[in-house]
Amino acid sequence: MIKFLDLQKINAQYGEELKKVAAEVIDSGWYLLGERVNTFEKELAAYTDAPHAIACANGLDALRLILRAYIETGYMQEGDEIIVPANTYIASILAITDNRLVPVLTEPDEFTYNLDISQIEENITPRTKAIMVVHLYGQVCWSDELESLSQKHHLKIIEDNAQALGAEWRGIKTGNLGDASGFSFYPGKNLGALGDAGAITVKDPELATVIRALANYGSRQKYVHEWAGLNSRMDELQAAFLSVKLKFLDRENEIRRQVAKFYCEEIKHPGVILPTQKHPDLFTGAKALTHVWHLFVVCCQYRDALQKHLTESGVQTLIHYPVAPHRQKAYPNYSFKSLPITEALQHEVLSLPVSPVITTEEMKKITTSINSYIK
């Protein structure tokens, strides 16, 4: 079976260095809020060119902390609205509702599956305070129109950058496009920890100070608590692992681009719709950096049958995501919403294996299996 993502093989590439830094952390006797976290924060800030980076426990907390900090600094209050794509992982929505803010679910572009920026303005009300863009599957969700809308209506732009670390828009990396950005280092991400971990990048120094305190029980000084905060801290071990792996991220993202290029050239099945990107010059030149292919997602009207065929052919695939957030039991108040593009996608999308360790032989087997499928 070709695994969807072989984490053992990915991490084995750097196994000796990972074991070395793990031993150093163990021997140091310092496991939280130490130099390893401080170093990784500086490395992440330098990599994204963002002014401030704050490590936290996971990607959901990263988004929760950003919104909470906006509330604590007075920019937002409970009941304010956040425009967010309806086609996203539920964490984007949870971060909003956890802060008693209101998600305004907005349809995706039917070709890129990212937030349809042309639909944003019609959803803006006097209670709208921010637009949360999700760089879904590793493709940048950004445009001049988005920037103009945020300026015209005085809205913050928050990036859910859980899937797109290393992607760029006109030479600016995701994580430094909007006002604040949340990152996930879940093991399966392009930059994955060996456990849960997350981070925030932010431009406003005051907001950065509040976020850092909120993540540490609301405290800037030990035993002095200015806010009722969270316990959301990255441990020294995960920071050490991430520092090792960050050095290889650009190389691994480039391999992902080559895998995507192979799929786009070799998948010929008429019933399989390949990913559509905003930039026609996708694989060469400066614009090639606009996608880091966290996932390679195709669309197929008979998705379940195709997935069954691939499983029987020895190819593991996944579905991102089989149930849209507004159809989840967690959000019964949104079940009445009609979001036809989002709802169609949940029945048609299929994620193929893409990773920096997939072999040419495996890619050939995958494309051959798809092309040989008979409905």
Short mmCIF file of C-alpha atoms in Angstrom, two decimals:
data_model
loop_
_atom_site.label_atom_id
_atom_site.label_comp_id
_atom_site.label_asym_id
_atom_site.label_seq_id
_atom_site.Cartn_x
_atom_site.Cartn_y
_atom_site.Cartn_z
CA MET A 1 0.00 0.00 0.00
CA ILE A 2 1.28 3.45 -0.93
CA LYS A 3 0.74 5.49 2.22
CA PHE A 4 -1.01 8.83 1.98
CA LEU A 5 1.79 10.32 4.07
CA ASP A 6 4.76 8.32 5.37
CA LEU A 7 5.78 10.29 8.47
CA GLN A 8 8.32 7.66 9.54
CA LYS A 9 10.14 7.99 6.25
CA ILE A 10 9.95 11.79 6.28
CA ASN A 11 11.39 12.11 9.78
CA ALA A 12 13.96 9.35 9.21
CA GLN A 13 15.73 11.72 6.80
CA TYR A 14 16.72 13.86 9.78
CA GLY A 15 16.61 11.12 12.42
CA GLU A 16 20.10 11.50 13.79
CA GLU A 17 19.80 15.26 14.18
CA LEU A 18 16.36 14.93 15.76
CA LYS A 19 17.69 12.41 18.25
CA LYS A 20 20.67 14.64 19.00
CA VAL A 21 18.59 17.71 19.83
CA ALA A 22 16.13 15.58 21.83
CA ALA A 23 18.99 14.34 23.99
CA GLU A 24 20.26 17.90 24.43
CA VAL A 25 16.84 19.07 25.62
CA ILE A 26 16.49 16.12 28.00
CA ASP A 27 19.94 16.73 29.46
CA SER A 28 19.33 20.47 29.80
CA GLY A 29 16.66 20.04 32.45
CA TRP A 30 14.70 22.96 30.93
CA TYR A 31 11.54 21.92 29.10
CA LEU A 32 9.27 24.99 28.81
CA LEU A 33 9.81 28.67 27.95
CA GLY A 34 13.50 28.16 27.27
CA GLU A 35 16.09 28.97 24.65
CA ARG A 36 14.87 26.38 22.13
CA VAL A 37 11.46 28.06 21.89
CA ASN A 38 13.06 31.49 21.81
CA THR A 39 15.36 30.38 18.97
CA PHE A 40 12.54 28.87 16.92
CA GLU A 41 10.44 32.00 17.30
CA LYS A 42 13.31 34.05 15.89
CA GLU A 43 13.80 31.57 13.05
CA LEU A 44 10.11 31.61 12.14
CA ALA A 45 10.02 35.41 12.21
CA ALA A 46 13.10 35.55 9.98
CA TYR A 47 11.72 32.94 7.58
CA THR A 48 8.39 34.72 7.12
CA ASP A 49 9.93 38.20 7.51
CA ALA A 50 7.23 38.93 10.12
CA PRO A 51 8.13 41.38 12.91
CA HIS A 52 6.94 39.12 15.76
CA ALA A 53 6.50 35.35 16.22
CA ILE A 54 4.98 33.71 19.29
CA ALA A 55 5.03 29.93 19.80
CA CYS A 56 1.94 28.22 21.21
CA ALA A 57 0.49 24.76 21.76
CA ASN A 58 -1.30 24.14 18.45
CA GLY A 59 -2.86 25.72 15.39
CA LEU A 60 -6.34 26.11 16.87
CA ASP A 61 -4.91 27.99 19.85
CA ALA A 62 -2.97 30.22 17.47
CA LEU A 63 -6.21 31.47 15.90
CA ARG A 64 -8.02 31.59 19.25
CA LEU A 65 -5.27 33.73 20.76
CA ILE A 66 -5.27 36.20 17.87
CA LEU A 67 -9.00 36.82 18.20
CA ARG A 68 -8.85 36.91 21.99
CA ALA A 69 -6.09 39.52 21.84
CA TYR A 70 -8.20 41.69 19.53
CA ILE A 71 -10.99 41.51 22.11
CA GLU A 72 -8.67 42.33 25.03
CA THR A 73 -7.19 45.31 23.18
CA GLY A 74 -10.67 46.66 22.44
CA TYR A 75 -10.76 46.22 18.68
CA MET A 76 -13.42 43.48 18.90
CA GLN A 77 -16.17 42.56 21.30
CA GLU A 78 -18.41 39.53 21.72
CA GLY A 79 -20.97 39.31 18.93
CA ASP A 80 -18.74 40.88 16.29
CA GLU A 81 -18.55 39.12 12.94
CA ILE A 82 -15.64 37.44 11.17
CA ILE A 83 -15.93 36.58 7.49
CA VAL A 84 -14.50 33.09 6.99
CA PRO A 85 -14.59 30.54 4.17
CA ALA A 86 -17.28 27.90 4.51
CA ASN A 87 -14.93 25.39 2.87
CA THR A 88 -12.32 24.92 5.59
CA TYR A 89 -11.31 22.69 8.46
CA ILE A 90 -13.51 23.25 11.48
CA ALA A 91 -10.65 24.77 13.52
CA SER A 92 -11.08 28.04 11.62
CA ILE A 93 -14.68 28.22 12.82
CA LEU A 94 -13.97 26.96 16.34
CA ALA A 95 -11.49 29.76 16.95
CA ILE A 96 -14.21 32.29 16.15
CA THR A 97 -17.03 30.76 18.19
CA ASP A 98 -14.71 29.99 21.14
CA ASN A 99 -14.35 33.76 21.49
CA ARG A 100 -18.12 34.32 21.22
CA LEU A 101 -17.66 35.95 17.86
CA VAL A 102 -19.86 35.18 14.87
CA PRO A 103 -18.53 33.33 11.81
CA VAL A 104 -19.99 34.58 8.54
CA LEU A 105 -19.59 31.57 6.28
CA THR A 106 -18.73 32.57 2.73
CA GLU A 107 -18.59 30.32 -0.32
CA PRO A 108 -15.30 29.31 -1.96
CA ASP A 109 -14.20 29.96 -5.49
CA GLU A 110 -15.52 26.93 -7.40
CA PHE A 111 -12.18 26.41 -9.15
CA THR A 112 -9.53 27.10 -6.46
CA TYR A 113 -11.67 26.07 -3.43
CA ASN A 114 -10.25 29.08 -1.53
CA LEU A 115 -12.44 31.91 -0.23
CA ASP A 116 -14.24 33.66 -3.10
CA ILE A 117 -13.03 37.20 -2.55
CA SER A 118 -15.71 38.58 -4.87
CA GLN A 119 -18.36 37.52 -2.33
CA ILE A 120 -16.82 39.24 0.69
CA GLU A 121 -18.27 42.73 0.36
CA GLU A 122 -21.89 41.57 0.23
CA ASN A 123 -21.34 39.88 3.61
CA ILE A 124 -19.90 42.93 5.37
CA THR A 125 -22.12 44.52 8.04
CA PRO A 126 -21.52 47.14 10.75
CA ARG A 127 -20.49 44.26 13.07
CA THR A 128 -17.83 42.89 10.72
CA LYS A 129 -14.35 43.29 12.21
CA ALA A 130 -12.11 40.91 10.25
CA ILE A 131 -11.70 38.62 7.28
CA MET A 132 -10.11 35.27 8.01
CA VAL A 133 -8.47 33.88 4.89
CA VAL A 134 -7.46 30.23 4.80
CA HIS A 135 -4.59 29.34 2.48
CA LEU A 136 -6.28 26.04 1.77
CA TYR A 137 -4.24 23.04 0.62
CA GLY A 138 -1.16 25.29 0.51
CA GLN A 139 -2.34 27.84 -2.07
CA VAL A 140 -2.22 31.54 -1.20
CA CYS A 141 -5.63 33.18 -0.83
CA TRP A 142 -4.84 36.82 -1.53
CA SER A 143 -5.50 39.61 -4.03
CA ASP A 144 -5.37 43.36 -4.53
CA GLU A 145 -9.16 43.36 -4.17
CA LEU A 146 -8.86 41.76 -0.72
CA GLU A 147 -6.43 44.43 0.43
CA SER A 148 -8.66 47.19 -0.93
CA LEU A 149 -11.71 45.77 0.85
CA SER A 150 -9.89 45.62 4.17
CA GLN A 151 -8.78 49.23 3.84
CA LYS A 152 -12.16 50.49 2.62
CA HIS A 153 -14.07 48.88 5.49
CA HIS A 154 -11.29 49.12 8.13
CA LEU A 155 -11.11 45.36 8.61
CA LYS A 156 -8.29 43.24 9.96
CA ILE A 157 -7.09 40.33 7.81
CA ILE A 158 -6.23 37.18 9.75
CA GLU A 159 -4.43 34.38 7.94
CA ASP A 160 -5.11 30.75 8.77
CA ASN A 161 -1.71 29.62 7.56
CA ALA A 162 -1.91 26.07 8.88
CA GLN A 163 -1.34 24.56 5.43
CA ALA A 164 0.81 27.05 3.52
CA LEU A 165 4.09 27.79 5.29
CA GLY A 166 6.58 28.77 2.59
CA ALA A 167 4.01 29.93 0.04
CA GLU A 168 4.38 33.45 -1.34
CA TRP A 169 2.39 36.27 -2.89
CA ARG A 170 4.55 38.65 -4.97
CA GLY A 171 7.59 37.78 -2.93
CA ILE A 172 5.86 38.08 0.47
CA LYS A 173 5.43 34.88 2.42
CA THR A 174 2.15 33.80 3.91
CA GLY A 175 2.24 34.66 7.57
CA ASN A 176 3.32 38.19 6.72
CA LEU A 177 0.52 39.24 4.36
CA GLY A 178 -2.24 40.05 6.84
CA ASP A 179 -2.34 41.66 10.25
CA ALA A 180 -1.84 38.38 12.12
CA SER A 181 -1.42 34.75 11.18
CA GLY A 182 -1.91 31.37 12.86
CA PHE A 183 0.31 28.36 12.11
CA SER A 184 -0.10 24.66 12.82
CA PHE A 185 2.83 22.29 13.12
CA TYR A 186 0.69 19.17 13.42
CA PRO A 187 2.91 16.24 12.35
CA GLY A 188 1.33 15.96 8.90
CA LYS A 189 1.96 19.59 7.91
CA ASN A 190 4.71 20.61 5.49
CA LEU A 191 6.65 21.67 8.60
CA GLY A 192 5.50 19.12 11.13
CA ALA A 193 6.48 18.66 14.75
CA LEU A 194 6.58 15.27 16.46
CA GLY A 195 3.46 16.17 18.39
CA ASP A 196 1.20 19.21 18.62
CA ALA A 197 2.62 22.70 18.21
CA GLY A 198 1.58 26.04 16.73
CA ALA A 199 2.63 29.66 16.37
CA ILE A 200 1.43 33.17 15.63
CA THR A 201 3.06 35.91 13.58
CA VAL A 202 1.88 39.48 13.97
CA LYS A 203 2.85 42.97 12.86
CA ASP A 204 1.51 45.06 15.77
CA PRO A 205 3.93 44.96 18.74
CA GLU A 206 1.17 45.69 21.27
CA LEU A 207 -0.92 42.82 19.94
CA ALA A 208 2.13 40.54 20.07
CA THR A 209 2.67 41.40 23.74
CA VAL A 210 -0.92 40.62 24.62
CA ILE A 211 -0.90 37.33 22.67
CA ARG A 212 2.28 36.19 24.39
CA ALA A 213 0.80 36.94 27.80
CA LEU A 214 -2.56 35.33 27.00
CA ALA A 215 -0.78 32.12 25.98
CA ASN A 216 0.94 32.04 29.37
CA TYR A 217 -2.02 32.23 31.76
CA GLY A 218 -2.49 35.92 30.93
CA SER A 219 0.82 36.72 32.58
CA ARG A 220 3.82 38.83 31.58
CA GLN A 221 5.34 38.59 35.04
CA LYS A 222 5.29 35.37 37.06
CA TYR A 223 2.29 35.18 39.39
CA VAL A 224 0.92 38.48 38.05
CA HIS A 225 -2.07 37.94 35.73
CA GLU A 226 -3.41 40.86 33.71
CA TRP A 227 -5.85 38.73 31.73
CA ALA A 228 -7.70 35.46 32.27
CA GLY A 229 -5.46 33.64 29.83
CA LEU A 230 -4.77 30.16 28.53
CA ASN A 231 -2.03 27.61 29.01
CA SER A 232 -0.88 27.37 25.40
CA ARG A 233 2.87 26.93 25.20
CA MET A 234 5.15 25.09 22.81
CA ASP A 235 7.56 22.82 24.68
CA GLU A 236 11.32 22.88 24.22
CA LEU A 237 11.39 19.48 22.56
CA GLN A 238 8.98 20.42 19.76
CA ALA A 239 10.79 23.73 19.23
CA ALA A 240 14.08 21.86 18.84
CA PHE A 241 12.56 19.46 16.31
CA LEU A 242 11.02 22.31 14.32
CA SER A 243 14.31 24.20 14.18
CA VAL A 244 15.92 21.12 12.64
CA LYS A 245 13.19 20.62 10.05
CA LEU A 246 12.74 24.30 9.12
CA LYS A 247 16.15 24.23 7.44
CA PHE A 248 14.81 21.74 4.88
CA LEU A 249 11.34 23.21 4.32
CA ASP A 250 12.06 25.02 1.05
CA ARG A 251 13.65 21.92 -0.42
CA GLU A 252 10.71 19.75 0.61
CA ASN A 253 8.19 22.26 -0.74
CA GLU A 254 10.00 22.22 -4.07
CA ILE A 255 9.71 18.42 -4.18
CA ARG A 256 5.97 18.77 -3.54
CA ARG A 257 5.76 21.12 -6.55
CA GLN A 258 7.45 18.54 -8.73
CA VAL A 259 5.02 15.85 -7.54
CA ALA A 260 2.09 18.15 -8.35
CA LYS A 261 3.56 18.89 -11.78
CA PHE A 262 3.84 15.17 -12.47
CA TYR A 263 0.22 14.57 -11.46
CA CYS A 264 -1.06 17.47 -13.56
CA GLU A 265 0.80 16.18 -16.61
CA GLU A 266 0.07 12.48 -16.20
CA ILE A 267 -3.53 12.26 -14.92
CA LYS A 268 -5.64 12.03 -18.07
CA HIS A 269 -8.95 10.65 -16.78
CA PRO A 270 -11.82 12.79 -18.15
CA GLY A 271 -13.83 12.41 -14.96
CA VAL A 272 -11.09 13.71 -12.69
CA ILE A 273 -10.81 17.48 -12.32
CA LEU A 274 -7.28 18.62 -11.53
CA PRO A 275 -6.47 21.53 -9.20
CA THR A 276 -6.96 24.98 -10.73
CA GLN A 277 -4.66 27.77 -9.59
CA LYS A 278 -4.86 31.52 -9.95
CA HIS A 279 -1.55 31.64 -11.79
CA PRO A 280 -1.19 29.86 -15.14
CA ASP A 281 2.61 29.90 -14.81
CA LEU A 282 2.35 27.54 -11.87
CA PHE A 283 5.51 25.49 -11.95
CA THR A 284 8.21 27.85 -13.21
CA GLY A 285 9.49 31.30 -12.43
CA ALA A 286 8.69 33.50 -9.46
CA LYS A 287 4.99 32.65 -9.47
CA ALA A 288 5.77 29.00 -8.79
CA LEU A 289 6.22 29.91 -5.13
CA THR A 290 2.54 30.73 -4.70
CA HIS A 291 1.62 27.11 -3.86
CA VAL A 292 3.36 24.65 -1.54
CA TRP A 293 0.99 21.71 -2.16
CA HIS A 294 0.23 20.65 1.38
CA LEU A 295 -2.50 18.61 -0.31
CA PHE A 296 -3.09 17.63 -3.92
CA VAL A 297 -6.88 17.59 -4.21
CA VAL A 298 -8.81 16.43 -7.25
CA CYS A 299 -12.56 16.55 -7.82
CA CYS A 300 -14.68 13.70 -9.10
CA GLN A 301 -18.46 13.28 -9.20
CA TYR A 302 -18.05 9.58 -8.39
CA ARG A 303 -15.42 10.24 -5.76
CA ASP A 304 -16.30 7.35 -3.43
CA ALA A 305 -16.11 4.78 -6.22
CA LEU A 306 -12.77 6.20 -7.39
CA GLN A 307 -11.41 6.10 -3.85
CA LYS A 308 -12.48 2.47 -3.52
CA HIS A 309 -10.75 1.65 -6.82
CA LEU A 310 -7.52 3.31 -5.63
CA THR A 311 -7.63 1.48 -2.31
CA GLU A 312 -8.01 -1.82 -4.13
CA SER A 313 -5.05 -0.77 -6.30
CA GLY A 314 -2.89 -0.23 -3.22
CA VAL A 315 -3.13 3.56 -2.99
CA GLN A 316 -4.22 5.27 0.23
CA THR A 317 -6.20 8.50 -0.24
CA LEU A 318 -8.01 10.82 2.17
CA ILE A 319 -10.97 13.21 1.99
CA HIS A 320 -10.46 16.81 3.12
CA TYR A 321 -13.19 17.36 4.31
CA PRO A 322 -16.16 14.96 4.13
CA VAL A 323 -18.52 17.10 6.27
CA ALA A 324 -18.58 20.88 5.91
CA PRO A 325 -18.53 22.91 9.18
CA HIS A 326 -22.13 24.12 8.78
CA ARG A 327 -23.28 20.51 8.47
CA GLN A 328 -21.58 19.41 11.69
CA LYS A 329 -23.65 18.60 14.79
CA ALA A 330 -21.48 21.10 16.66
CA TYR A 331 -23.14 23.94 14.73
CA PRO A 332 -26.88 23.22 14.51
CA ASN A 333 -27.65 26.94 14.14
CA TYR A 334 -25.89 26.94 10.77
CA SER A 335 -27.48 23.79 9.33
CA PHE A 336 -30.15 25.83 7.53
CA LYS A 337 -27.58 27.68 5.42
CA SER A 338 -27.47 26.92 1.73
CA LEU A 339 -23.87 26.79 0.56
CA PRO A 340 -24.08 24.77 -2.67
CA ILE A 341 -20.43 25.00 -3.73
CA THR A 342 -19.16 23.98 -0.30
CA GLU A 343 -21.70 21.17 -0.11
CA ALA A 344 -20.79 19.86 -3.57
CA LEU A 345 -17.11 19.82 -2.71
CA GLN A 346 -17.60 17.71 0.40
CA HIS A 347 -18.94 14.96 -1.83
CA GLU A 348 -16.40 15.29 -4.65
CA VAL A 349 -12.92 16.13 -3.33
CA LEU A 350 -10.21 13.48 -2.98
CA SER A 351 -6.67 14.03 -1.74
CA LEU A 352 -3.89 12.05 -3.43
CA PRO A 353 -0.56 11.20 -1.78
CA VAL A 354 1.93 14.08 -1.98
CA SER A 355 5.06 14.27 0.14
CA PRO A 356 8.78 14.94 -0.10
CA VAL A 357 9.54 11.20 0.08
CA ILE A 358 7.13 9.80 -2.50
CA THR A 359 8.97 7.97 -5.28
CA THR A 360 8.58 8.24 -9.06
CA GLU A 361 7.45 4.62 -9.16
CA GLU A 362 4.73 5.36 -6.61
CA MET A 363 3.56 8.41 -8.54
CA LYS A 364 3.40 6.36 -11.75
CA LYS A 365 1.34 3.69 -10.00
CA ILE A 366 -1.07 6.35 -8.69
CA THR A 367 -1.59 8.04 -12.05
CA THR A 368 -1.88 4.70 -13.88
CA SER A 369 -4.51 3.53 -11.39
CA ILE A 370 -6.53 6.71 -11.86
CA ASN A 371 -6.29 6.64 -15.65
CA SER A 372 -7.33 2.97 -15.77
CA TYR A 373 -10.43 3.49 -13.66
CA ILE A 374 -13.68 2.64 -15.46
CA LYS A 375 -16.86 3.99 -13.90
#
